[in-house]
Short mmCIF file of C-alpha atoms in Angstrom, two decimals:
data_model
loop_
_atom_site.label_atom_id
_atom_site.label_comp_id
_atom_site.label_asym_id
_atom_site.label_seq_id
_atom_site.Cartn_x
_atom_site.Cartn_y
_atom_site.Cartn_z
CA UNK O 17 50.28 2.44 25.00
CA UNK O 18 49.22 2.76 28.63
CA UNK O 19 46.15 0.60 29.30
CA UNK O 20 44.07 0.43 32.45
CA UNK O 21 42.20 -2.82 33.09
CA UNK O 22 39.37 -2.64 35.62
CA UNK O 23 38.51 -6.06 37.00
CA UNK O 24 41.17 -8.58 38.04
CA UNK O 25 39.22 -11.81 37.62
CA UNK O 26 39.93 -14.52 35.05
CA UNK O 27 39.27 -12.26 32.06
CA UNK O 28 40.97 -9.18 33.46
CA UNK O 29 44.19 -10.96 34.38
CA UNK O 30 44.23 -12.70 31.00
CA UNK O 31 43.89 -9.40 29.14
CA UNK O 32 46.59 -7.91 31.38
CA UNK O 33 49.01 -10.73 30.57
CA UNK O 34 48.25 -10.47 26.84
CA UNK O 35 48.82 -6.70 26.72
CA UNK O 36 51.92 -6.67 28.94
CA UNK O 37 53.62 -9.43 26.94
CA UNK O 38 52.90 -7.42 23.78
CA UNK O 39 54.83 -4.46 25.18
CA UNK O 40 52.13 -2.23 26.68
CA UNK O 41 52.15 -0.74 30.16
CA UNK O 42 49.18 -2.18 32.00
CA UNK O 43 47.52 -0.76 35.10
CA UNK O 44 45.55 -3.59 36.73
CA UNK O 45 42.94 -2.66 39.31
CA UNK O 46 39.88 -3.96 41.10
CA UNK O 47 37.66 -2.80 43.96
CA UNK O 48 39.15 -5.76 45.86
CA UNK O 49 42.88 -5.18 46.33
CA UNK O 50 43.44 -8.85 47.17
CA UNK O 51 42.14 -9.72 43.71
CA UNK O 52 44.81 -7.55 42.13
CA UNK O 53 47.56 -9.22 44.17
CA UNK O 54 46.29 -12.66 43.22
CA UNK O 55 46.06 -11.66 39.54
CA UNK O 56 49.63 -10.35 39.44
CA UNK O 57 50.86 -13.55 41.09
CA UNK O 58 48.89 -15.60 38.57
CA UNK O 59 50.32 -13.71 35.60
CA UNK O 60 53.80 -14.16 37.06
CA UNK O 61 53.26 -17.90 37.31
CA UNK O 62 52.02 -18.06 33.71
CA UNK O 63 55.10 -16.20 32.50
CA UNK O 64 57.37 -18.50 34.51
CA UNK O 65 55.67 -21.50 32.91
CA UNK O 66 56.23 -19.97 29.46
CA UNK O 67 59.94 -19.61 30.26
CA UNK O 68 60.20 -23.23 31.47
CA UNK O 69 58.56 -24.43 28.25
CA UNK O 70 60.86 -22.34 26.11
CA UNK O 71 58.09 -20.10 24.78
CA UNK O 72 59.75 -16.89 25.97
CA UNK O 73 63.05 -15.82 27.46
CA UNK O 74 63.57 -15.03 31.12
CA UNK O 75 64.41 -11.44 30.17
CA UNK O 76 61.17 -11.01 28.20
CA UNK O 77 59.20 -12.51 31.07
CA UNK O 78 60.75 -10.14 33.58
CA UNK O 79 60.14 -7.16 31.29
CA UNK O 80 56.48 -8.09 30.80
CA UNK O 81 55.98 -8.43 34.56
CA UNK O 82 57.67 -5.08 35.06
CA UNK O 83 55.10 -3.49 32.73
CA UNK O 84 52.24 -4.84 34.87
CA UNK O 85 51.42 -2.10 37.38
CA UNK O 86 49.10 -2.95 40.32
CA UNK O 87 46.78 -0.05 41.05
CA UNK O 88 45.05 0.39 44.40
CA UNK O 89 42.37 2.80 43.21
CA UNK O 90 40.48 2.05 39.96
CA UNK O 91 39.33 5.66 39.84
CA UNK O 92 42.77 7.23 40.27
CA UNK O 93 43.62 10.04 37.83
CA UNK O 94 45.50 8.77 34.80
CA UNK O 95 46.46 11.52 32.39
CA UNK O 96 48.59 9.08 30.34
CA UNK O 97 45.98 6.32 30.09
CA UNK O 98 44.96 5.89 26.44
CA UNK O 99 42.62 2.92 26.80
CA UNK O 100 40.49 1.41 29.56
CA UNK O 101 39.29 -2.18 29.28
CA UNK O 102 36.49 -3.03 31.74
CA UNK O 103 36.20 -6.69 32.78
CA UNK O 104 33.86 -6.63 35.77
CA UNK O 105 30.81 -8.86 36.29
CA UNK O 106 28.07 -9.10 33.67
CA UNK O 107 25.65 -6.58 35.13
CA UNK O 108 24.51 -3.46 33.30
CA UNK O 109 24.25 -1.23 36.38
CA UNK O 110 27.69 -2.29 37.63
CA UNK O 111 29.35 -1.57 34.30
CA UNK O 112 27.56 1.77 33.95
CA UNK O 113 28.75 2.76 37.43
CA UNK O 114 32.35 1.79 36.61
CA UNK O 115 32.44 3.84 33.41
CA UNK O 116 30.70 6.78 35.10
CA UNK O 117 33.50 6.98 37.66
CA UNK O 118 36.19 6.49 35.02
CA UNK O 119 34.69 9.30 32.96
CA UNK O 120 35.30 11.65 35.87
CA UNK O 121 38.86 10.43 36.49
CA UNK O 122 40.38 10.07 33.04
CA UNK O 123 40.95 12.45 30.11
CA UNK O 124 38.30 12.86 27.42
CA UNK O 125 40.79 11.36 24.97
CA UNK O 126 40.84 8.00 26.77
CA UNK O 127 39.01 5.31 24.82
CA UNK O 128 36.68 3.10 26.84
CA UNK O 129 36.17 -0.59 26.01
CA UNK O 130 33.91 -3.14 27.65
CA UNK O 131 34.64 -6.86 27.62
CA UNK O 132 30.95 -7.70 27.95
CA UNK O 133 29.94 -10.99 26.35
CA UNK O 134 26.18 -10.60 26.53
CA UNK O 135 25.12 -7.01 27.29
CA UNK O 136 24.39 -4.31 24.76
CA UNK O 137 27.40 -2.06 24.18
CA UNK O 138 25.01 0.75 23.25
CA UNK O 139 23.14 0.44 26.57
CA UNK O 140 26.38 0.48 28.57
CA UNK O 141 27.54 3.58 26.72
CA UNK O 142 24.19 5.36 27.08
CA UNK O 143 24.92 6.29 30.70
CA UNK O 144 28.05 8.28 29.76
CA UNK O 145 28.20 11.97 29.03
CA UNK O 146 30.08 11.00 25.86
CA UNK O 147 28.78 7.60 24.67
CA UNK O 148 30.85 7.92 21.50
CA UNK O 149 34.07 7.05 23.34
CA UNK O 150 32.99 3.49 24.24
CA UNK O 151 33.06 0.27 22.20
CA UNK O 152 33.03 -3.44 22.92
CA UNK O 153 36.29 -5.37 23.00
CA UNK O 154 35.23 -8.95 23.66
CA UNK O 155 38.03 -11.38 24.51
CA UNK O 156 37.66 -15.13 25.06
CA UNK O 157 39.01 -17.22 27.91
CA UNK O 158 41.88 -18.03 28.22
CA UNK O 159 42.85 -14.75 26.61
CA UNK O 160 46.50 -15.52 25.71
CA UNK O 161 45.47 -18.72 23.90
CA UNK O 162 42.14 -17.70 22.30
CA UNK O 163 43.53 -15.54 19.55
CA UNK O 164 40.31 -13.84 18.49
CA UNK O 165 38.74 -10.61 19.72
CA UNK O 166 35.38 -9.13 18.74
CA UNK O 167 35.42 -5.36 18.18
CA UNK O 168 31.86 -4.15 18.74
CA UNK O 169 30.93 -0.54 17.95
CA UNK O 170 27.81 0.67 19.72
CA UNK O 171 25.20 2.78 17.96
CA UNK O 172 26.94 5.98 19.12
CA UNK O 173 30.58 4.84 18.94
CA UNK O 174 32.77 7.29 17.02
CA UNK O 175 33.80 5.81 13.64
CA UNK O 176 37.52 6.22 14.36
CA UNK O 177 37.53 4.00 17.46
CA UNK O 178 36.94 0.50 15.98
CA UNK O 179 39.94 0.78 13.59
CA UNK O 180 42.15 1.85 16.51
CA UNK O 181 41.03 -1.15 18.58
CA UNK O 182 41.46 -3.49 15.62
CA UNK O 183 45.02 -2.24 15.05
CA UNK O 184 45.82 -2.70 18.74
CA UNK O 185 44.48 -6.26 18.83
CA UNK O 186 46.33 -7.34 15.72
CA UNK O 187 49.58 -5.65 16.77
CA UNK O 188 49.43 -7.83 19.90
CA UNK O 189 49.19 -11.05 17.90
CA UNK O 190 45.43 -11.73 17.99
CA UNK O 191 42.90 -11.51 15.18
CA UNK O 192 40.11 -8.93 15.32
CA UNK O 193 36.65 -9.16 13.78
CA UNK O 194 34.23 -6.23 13.66
CA UNK O 195 30.74 -7.21 14.79
CA UNK O 196 27.41 -5.40 15.08
CA UNK O 197 26.08 -4.71 18.58
CA UNK O 198 23.53 -7.51 18.58
CA UNK O 199 22.71 -10.35 21.02
CA UNK O 200 25.61 -12.77 21.29
CA UNK O 201 27.77 -10.62 19.00
CA UNK O 202 29.36 -13.09 16.52
CA UNK O 203 30.99 -16.16 18.09
CA UNK O 204 28.24 -16.88 20.62
CA UNK O 205 25.57 -16.24 18.00
CA UNK O 206 27.20 -18.49 15.41
CA UNK O 207 27.70 -21.22 18.00
CA UNK O 208 23.94 -21.55 18.51
CA UNK O 209 23.62 -23.45 15.23
CA UNK O 210 25.31 -26.55 16.62
CA UNK O 211 23.91 -26.76 20.14
CA UNK O 212 20.29 -25.82 19.41
CA UNK O 213 20.05 -28.43 16.66
CA UNK O 214 21.74 -31.04 18.84
CA UNK O 215 19.15 -30.38 21.55
CA UNK O 216 16.36 -30.62 18.97
CA UNK O 217 17.69 -34.03 17.87
CA UNK O 218 17.72 -35.16 21.49
CA UNK O 219 14.16 -33.88 22.00
CA UNK O 220 13.09 -36.11 19.11
CA UNK O 221 14.96 -39.15 20.52
CA UNK O 222 16.96 -39.46 17.30
CA UNK O 223 20.04 -40.47 19.32
CA UNK O 224 21.40 -40.06 22.84
CA UNK O 225 23.99 -37.36 23.73
CA UNK O 226 26.95 -39.73 23.33
CA UNK O 227 25.68 -40.90 19.95
CA UNK O 228 25.17 -37.35 18.66
CA UNK O 229 28.63 -36.38 19.89
CA UNK O 230 30.26 -39.34 18.11
CA UNK O 231 28.65 -38.34 14.82
CA UNK O 232 29.60 -34.67 15.30
CA UNK O 233 33.23 -35.65 15.88
CA UNK O 234 33.68 -38.51 13.42
CA UNK O 235 31.45 -37.41 10.53
CA UNK O 236 31.68 -33.62 10.74
CA UNK O 237 35.21 -33.50 12.15
CA UNK O 238 34.45 -31.32 15.18
CA UNK O 239 36.92 -31.45 18.06
CA UNK O 240 34.13 -31.85 20.59
CA UNK O 241 30.56 -32.96 20.29
CA UNK O 242 27.83 -30.46 21.23
CA UNK O 243 26.99 -32.19 24.52
CA UNK O 244 30.65 -32.43 25.54
CA UNK O 245 30.91 -28.75 24.72
CA UNK O 246 27.88 -27.83 26.83
CA UNK O 247 29.34 -29.77 29.77
CA UNK O 248 32.66 -27.96 29.38
CA UNK O 249 31.08 -24.51 29.14
CA UNK O 250 28.43 -25.21 31.77
CA UNK O 251 24.81 -25.84 30.86
CA UNK O 252 23.75 -22.93 33.07
CA UNK O 253 25.87 -20.60 30.93
CA UNK O 254 24.88 -22.23 27.64
CA UNK O 255 21.15 -22.13 28.43
CA UNK O 256 21.33 -18.47 29.45
CA UNK O 257 23.13 -17.57 26.21
CA UNK O 258 20.63 -19.53 24.10
CA UNK O 259 17.68 -17.81 25.78
CA UNK O 260 19.27 -14.36 25.58
CA UNK O 261 20.05 -14.60 21.87
CA UNK O 262 16.66 -16.09 21.01
CA UNK O 263 14.86 -13.33 22.91
CA UNK O 264 17.15 -10.65 21.50
CA UNK O 265 16.34 -11.71 17.95
CA UNK O 266 12.61 -11.66 18.72
CA UNK O 267 12.14 -15.43 18.89
CA UNK O 268 13.83 -16.29 15.60
CA UNK O 269 12.90 -19.93 14.89
CA UNK O 270 16.35 -21.11 13.87
CA UNK O 271 17.63 -20.02 17.34
CA UNK O 272 14.81 -21.65 19.30
CA UNK O 273 15.78 -23.01 22.75
CA UNK O 274 14.97 -26.51 23.96
CA UNK O 275 12.51 -27.50 26.68
CA UNK O 276 15.18 -29.92 27.94
CA UNK O 277 17.51 -27.37 29.52
CA UNK O 278 15.56 -25.48 32.25
CA UNK O 279 14.96 -28.50 34.50
CA UNK O 280 18.54 -29.70 34.11
CA UNK O 281 19.85 -26.27 35.05
CA UNK O 282 17.54 -26.14 38.09
CA UNK O 283 18.74 -29.60 39.12
CA UNK O 284 22.38 -28.47 39.01
CA UNK O 285 23.32 -30.73 36.08
CA UNK O 286 25.68 -28.11 34.71
CA UNK O 287 28.52 -30.32 33.50
CA UNK O 288 32.13 -30.66 34.56
CA UNK O 289 31.97 -28.01 37.28
CA UNK O 290 29.17 -29.84 39.12
CA UNK O 291 30.37 -33.37 38.36
CA UNK O 292 27.29 -34.27 36.35
CA UNK O 293 25.86 -32.89 33.16
CA UNK O 294 24.98 -34.80 30.03
CA UNK O 295 27.84 -37.05 31.20
CA UNK O 296 29.35 -37.88 34.60
CA UNK O 297 32.74 -36.52 35.76
CA UNK O 298 35.12 -37.04 38.63
CA UNK O 299 37.12 -39.94 40.08
CA UNK O 300 34.00 -41.93 40.98
CA UNK O 301 32.20 -41.37 37.68
CA UNK O 302 31.42 -44.54 35.73
CA UNK O 303 33.31 -45.04 32.49
CA UNK O 304 31.36 -44.06 29.38
CA UNK O 305 29.43 -46.99 27.92
CA UNK O 306 31.15 -48.36 24.81
CA UNK O 307 29.34 -48.67 21.51
CA UNK O 308 27.61 -52.03 21.06
CA UNK O 309 29.75 -54.55 19.19
CA UNK O 310 28.92 -55.40 15.59
CA UNK O 311 27.16 -58.79 15.68
CA UNK O 312 25.19 -59.06 12.43
CA UNK O 313 25.79 -60.98 9.22
CA UNK O 314 28.12 -58.91 7.03
CA UNK O 315 27.58 -61.29 4.12
CA UNK O 316 23.89 -60.67 3.71
CA UNK O 317 23.00 -59.32 0.24
CA UNK O 318 22.17 -55.64 -0.01
CA UNK O 319 20.29 -53.54 -2.53
CA UNK O 320 21.07 -49.80 -2.67
CA UNK O 321 18.03 -47.74 -3.65
CA UNK O 322 17.43 -44.10 -4.48
CA UNK O 323 19.08 -41.41 -6.56
CA UNK O 324 21.89 -40.87 -4.01
CA UNK O 325 23.03 -44.50 -4.11
CA UNK O 326 25.91 -44.61 -6.62
CA UNK O 327 28.71 -43.71 -4.21
CA UNK O 328 27.55 -46.11 -1.49
CA UNK O 329 27.06 -48.89 -4.03
CA UNK O 330 30.65 -48.47 -5.20
CA UNK O 331 32.07 -48.35 -1.67
CA UNK O 332 30.28 -51.50 -0.57
CA UNK O 333 31.29 -53.34 -3.71
CA UNK O 334 34.92 -52.38 -3.09
CA UNK O 335 34.61 -53.72 0.47
CA UNK O 336 33.49 -57.10 -0.82
CA UNK O 337 29.81 -56.86 0.11
CA UNK O 338 27.23 -58.70 -1.95
CA UNK O 339 25.57 -55.78 -3.74
CA UNK O 340 22.57 -56.61 -5.91
CA UNK O 341 21.94 -54.97 -9.25
CA UNK O 342 18.63 -54.60 -11.02
CA UNK O 343 15.57 -52.49 -10.35
CA UNK O 344 14.32 -54.14 -7.16
CA UNK O 345 15.74 -56.05 -4.18
CA UNK O 346 15.54 -59.82 -3.98
CA UNK O 347 13.51 -61.55 -1.28
CA UNK O 348 15.43 -61.18 1.97
CA UNK O 349 18.01 -58.65 0.76
CA UNK O 350 18.71 -55.63 2.92
CA UNK O 351 17.76 -52.30 1.36
CA UNK O 352 19.96 -49.27 2.02
CA UNK O 353 18.72 -45.82 1.02
CA UNK O 354 21.02 -42.79 1.15
CA UNK O 355 18.68 -39.90 2.06
CA UNK O 356 19.39 -36.18 1.72
CA UNK O 357 17.08 -34.04 3.83
CA UNK O 358 14.27 -36.60 3.77
CA UNK O 359 13.31 -39.71 5.74
CA UNK O 360 13.67 -43.42 5.16
CA UNK O 361 9.93 -43.76 5.81
CA UNK O 362 9.22 -41.45 2.87
CA UNK O 363 11.51 -43.53 0.64
CA UNK O 364 9.73 -46.74 1.70
CA UNK O 365 6.38 -45.21 0.77
CA UNK O 366 7.44 -43.58 -2.51
CA UNK O 367 9.59 -46.44 -3.84
CA UNK O 368 7.50 -49.34 -2.56
CA UNK O 369 10.36 -50.79 -0.49
CA UNK O 370 10.03 -53.52 2.17
CA UNK O 371 9.70 -51.56 5.43
CA UNK O 372 11.11 -54.24 7.76
CA UNK O 373 14.46 -54.43 5.99
CA UNK O 374 14.93 -50.90 4.59
CA UNK O 375 17.36 -48.55 6.31
CA UNK O 376 18.77 -45.10 5.73
CA UNK O 377 22.42 -44.21 5.25
CA UNK O 378 23.76 -40.67 5.50
CA UNK O 379 25.55 -39.87 2.20
CA UNK O 380 27.45 -36.92 3.73
CA UNK O 381 31.17 -37.66 3.33
CA UNK O 382 32.62 -38.65 6.71
CA UNK O 383 35.62 -36.91 8.24
CA UNK O 384 36.51 -40.23 9.91
CA UNK O 385 35.71 -43.92 9.81
CA UNK O 386 32.04 -43.69 10.78
CA UNK O 387 28.77 -44.32 8.95
CA UNK O 388 25.27 -43.60 10.19
CA UNK O 389 22.41 -46.09 9.85
CA UNK O 390 18.83 -44.82 10.30
CA UNK O 391 16.08 -47.21 11.42
CA UNK O 392 12.32 -46.70 11.17
CA UNK O 393 9.71 -47.99 13.66
CA UNK O 394 8.98 -50.82 11.19
CA UNK O 395 12.56 -52.11 11.08
CA UNK O 396 13.30 -55.72 11.92
CA UNK O 397 16.03 -55.69 14.65
CA UNK O 398 17.84 -58.67 13.15
CA UNK O 399 17.93 -57.00 9.73
CA UNK O 400 19.21 -53.80 11.38
CA UNK O 401 22.09 -55.71 12.98
CA UNK O 402 22.96 -57.22 9.60
CA UNK O 403 22.82 -53.80 7.93
CA UNK O 404 25.18 -52.43 10.57
CA UNK O 405 27.60 -55.30 9.91
CA UNK O 406 27.52 -54.68 6.15
CA UNK O 407 28.23 -50.96 6.61
CA UNK O 408 31.11 -51.75 8.98
CA UNK O 409 32.94 -53.75 6.32
CA UNK O 410 36.30 -52.19 5.48
CA UNK O 411 37.93 -52.02 2.12
CA UNK O 412 41.14 -54.04 1.80
CA UNK O 413 43.82 -52.81 4.17
CA UNK O 414 41.65 -50.29 6.02
CA UNK O 415 40.05 -50.22 9.44
CA UNK O 416 36.40 -51.23 9.79
CA UNK O 417 33.87 -48.43 9.92
CA UNK O 418 32.16 -47.57 13.17
CA UNK O 419 28.42 -47.50 12.56
CA UNK O 420 26.03 -45.35 14.57
CA UNK O 421 22.40 -46.43 14.68
CA UNK O 422 19.91 -43.58 14.95
CA UNK O 423 16.17 -43.09 14.71
CA UNK O 424 14.90 -42.14 11.27
CA UNK O 425 14.59 -38.37 10.91
CA UNK O 426 14.71 -35.98 8.00
CA UNK O 427 18.35 -35.49 7.08
CA UNK O 428 19.79 -37.71 9.82
CA UNK O 429 22.07 -36.28 12.51
CA UNK O 430 25.11 -34.92 10.66
CA UNK O 431 23.07 -33.28 7.89
CA UNK O 432 20.87 -31.47 10.39
CA UNK O 433 23.81 -30.26 12.46
CA UNK O 434 25.63 -29.02 9.36
CA UNK O 435 22.52 -27.41 7.89
CA UNK O 436 21.91 -25.53 11.13
CA UNK O 437 25.52 -24.35 11.46
CA UNK O 438 25.48 -23.01 7.88
CA UNK O 439 22.00 -21.53 8.28
CA UNK O 440 22.82 -19.50 11.40
CA UNK O 441 26.03 -18.19 9.83
CA UNK O 442 24.19 -17.28 6.62
CA UNK O 443 21.59 -15.44 8.69
CA UNK O 444 24.38 -13.43 10.35
CA UNK O 445 25.81 -12.54 6.92
CA UNK O 446 22.34 -11.74 5.54
CA UNK O 447 21.75 -9.21 8.32
CA UNK O 448 25.20 -7.66 7.72
CA UNK O 449 26.12 -8.30 11.36
CA UNK O 450 29.63 -9.28 10.26
CA UNK O 451 31.52 -9.77 7.00
CA UNK O 452 31.58 -13.34 5.60
CA UNK O 453 35.34 -13.62 6.08
CA UNK O 454 35.04 -12.45 9.69
CA UNK O 455 32.27 -14.97 10.37
CA UNK O 456 34.45 -17.86 9.23
CA UNK O 457 37.54 -16.51 10.98
CA UNK O 458 35.71 -16.02 14.27
CA UNK O 459 34.13 -19.47 14.22
CA UNK O 460 37.28 -21.39 13.33
CA UNK O 461 39.37 -19.45 15.86
CA UNK O 462 36.80 -19.00 18.62
CA UNK O 463 34.91 -22.31 18.35
CA UNK O 464 37.55 -24.57 16.83
CA UNK O 465 35.44 -25.80 13.91
CA UNK O 466 37.48 -27.53 11.20
CA UNK O 467 36.33 -24.94 8.65
CA UNK O 468 34.25 -21.78 8.79
CA UNK O 469 30.49 -22.36 8.39
CA UNK O 470 30.18 -20.44 5.11
CA UNK O 471 33.27 -22.12 3.65
CA UNK O 472 31.85 -25.43 4.89
CA UNK O 473 28.68 -24.75 2.95
CA UNK O 474 30.79 -24.02 -0.12
CA UNK O 475 32.58 -27.35 0.25
CA UNK O 476 29.26 -29.16 0.14
CA UNK O 477 27.98 -26.75 -2.51
CA UNK O 478 25.47 -23.93 -2.09
CA UNK O 479 22.92 -25.65 -4.34
CA UNK O 480 23.34 -28.92 -2.43
CA UNK O 481 22.90 -27.19 0.94
CA UNK O 482 19.85 -25.35 -0.38
CA UNK O 483 18.36 -28.68 -1.50
CA UNK O 484 19.03 -30.08 1.98
CA UNK O 485 17.41 -27.17 3.80
CA UNK O 486 14.41 -27.08 1.49
CA UNK O 487 13.91 -30.81 2.03
CA UNK O 488 14.21 -30.45 5.80
CA UNK O 489 11.73 -27.59 5.78
CA UNK O 490 9.25 -29.41 3.54
CA UNK O 491 9.54 -32.73 5.37
CA UNK O 492 9.27 -31.40 8.91
CA UNK O 493 7.27 -28.19 8.42
CA UNK O 494 9.54 -26.64 11.06
CA UNK O 495 10.48 -23.01 10.22
CA UNK O 496 13.85 -23.51 11.94
CA UNK O 497 14.94 -25.20 8.67
CA UNK O 498 13.74 -22.41 6.36
CA UNK O 499 16.57 -21.46 3.95
CA UNK O 500 18.00 -17.96 4.25
CA UNK O 501 17.92 -15.50 1.39
CA UNK O 502 21.75 -15.47 1.55
CA UNK O 503 21.92 -19.17 0.70
CA UNK O 504 19.04 -19.14 -1.80
CA UNK O 505 20.38 -16.25 -3.86
CA UNK O 506 23.92 -17.59 -4.01
CA UNK O 507 22.75 -21.05 -5.01
CA UNK O 508 20.61 -19.54 -7.78
CA UNK O 509 23.39 -17.23 -9.00
CA UNK O 510 26.23 -19.75 -8.74
CA UNK O 511 28.04 -17.62 -6.13
CA UNK O 512 29.97 -18.94 -3.11
CA UNK O 513 28.48 -18.42 0.34
CA UNK O 514 31.68 -16.66 1.36
CA UNK O 515 31.18 -13.88 -1.20
CA UNK O 516 29.67 -10.67 0.11
CA UNK O 517 28.26 -9.69 -3.27
CA UNK O 518 27.52 -6.31 -4.80
CA UNK O 519 25.76 -3.77 -2.61
CA UNK O 520 23.32 -1.15 -3.94
CA UNK O 521 25.64 1.61 -2.65
CA UNK O 522 28.40 0.42 -4.99
CA UNK O 523 26.07 0.92 -7.96
CA UNK O 524 24.88 4.43 -7.05
#
């Protein structure tokens, strides 16, 4: 296939490298000729690096570079061009102008694709004489390494075009997911579940950014915590995406932005690229503060209360802790309450527990060696230090647990992050914006989550996740925690969240 790529920036040159290595002839052009020269040189250097690392042969590298054709004029006639991929700046008028000129220069049979990440494909296509020839083909940076592409048909896109683009993407070694033309498409939309809830936790002073990140990594198994991720992406970019998706979905509560971001963006606290974001970067940046050492009395007796307590009681007993039996704690014993979607304060009130020495423990299974201890405003600091020491106790032959201390909140940190990730993905599935399998594929490939959000919900159990979200909603009154119909129905019917289910059309 002969492909013309318009725009020789980071995305354009990445797409050019990807397509040329896969065997396609690639015309690379830009209104700035120097950008084309720089892009060709960059691709050449990337291919040379691949040869040095043994990832491709010198002959294959030379052949790929030979298929990369610099083009001086983006609007030059191209009777053999079968596909155009536009990768210019994110501006509707600019993209419309580019495609308008291409429409005059190229055959009617040429398929047009836009690499937009945030603009409506339908609106870009609306300026064309034939809007049916254009679809979205959204790559991620760096293109050769991020092996996922969103195929986005606009409202007028001809039905035969998305399958052609999907076949092209997959023949070149990437995975393709078909996504509705909606704000954020799929990956950016699904990614809002983590960062918006992390910001909400910070708003409520449940934990600081470093503490939330530790829990996200060590309990949920994420590669990066949400605040690390925002610093890597750039808070200016993240905030704009959050606002755009929230506005595009008519102020959907579960996508609600945080009041924390606008001032930080204005102040230039964008993350790595500015040297300061949620964390500091650069050679002169102070080292991150370590977690406080464990200093409490690990031998203090503990009483585990509540219906969720059996697993924790067994783990602490195996670690050699003094775990009390009976129906009530002794005088002076610590009280640990595993809470699922509720607060420690509510457990103190409903079970008549001693407020100064009662603490919450997240019962969510940890992906690493970390437990989470929740403290209420009534907690005695000395008792909290002892509770942390008890929870840090290892079983024989294992490493001690790290123990995060957080402010009491419904569901604690990890539960709320997980509930939000599953909820946003379920909302995408409920609206039929993408197939369940594509949602999980896009998130694991594009965002690097350890498991897709719907499959993650299935691991916990649909009924268990529904219980969590109902408890969060009832405890907080915040509609951001309202369960989706997708989750509710599947929990009631005993179906997995990953199952699309029977549609009315199939029964007609």
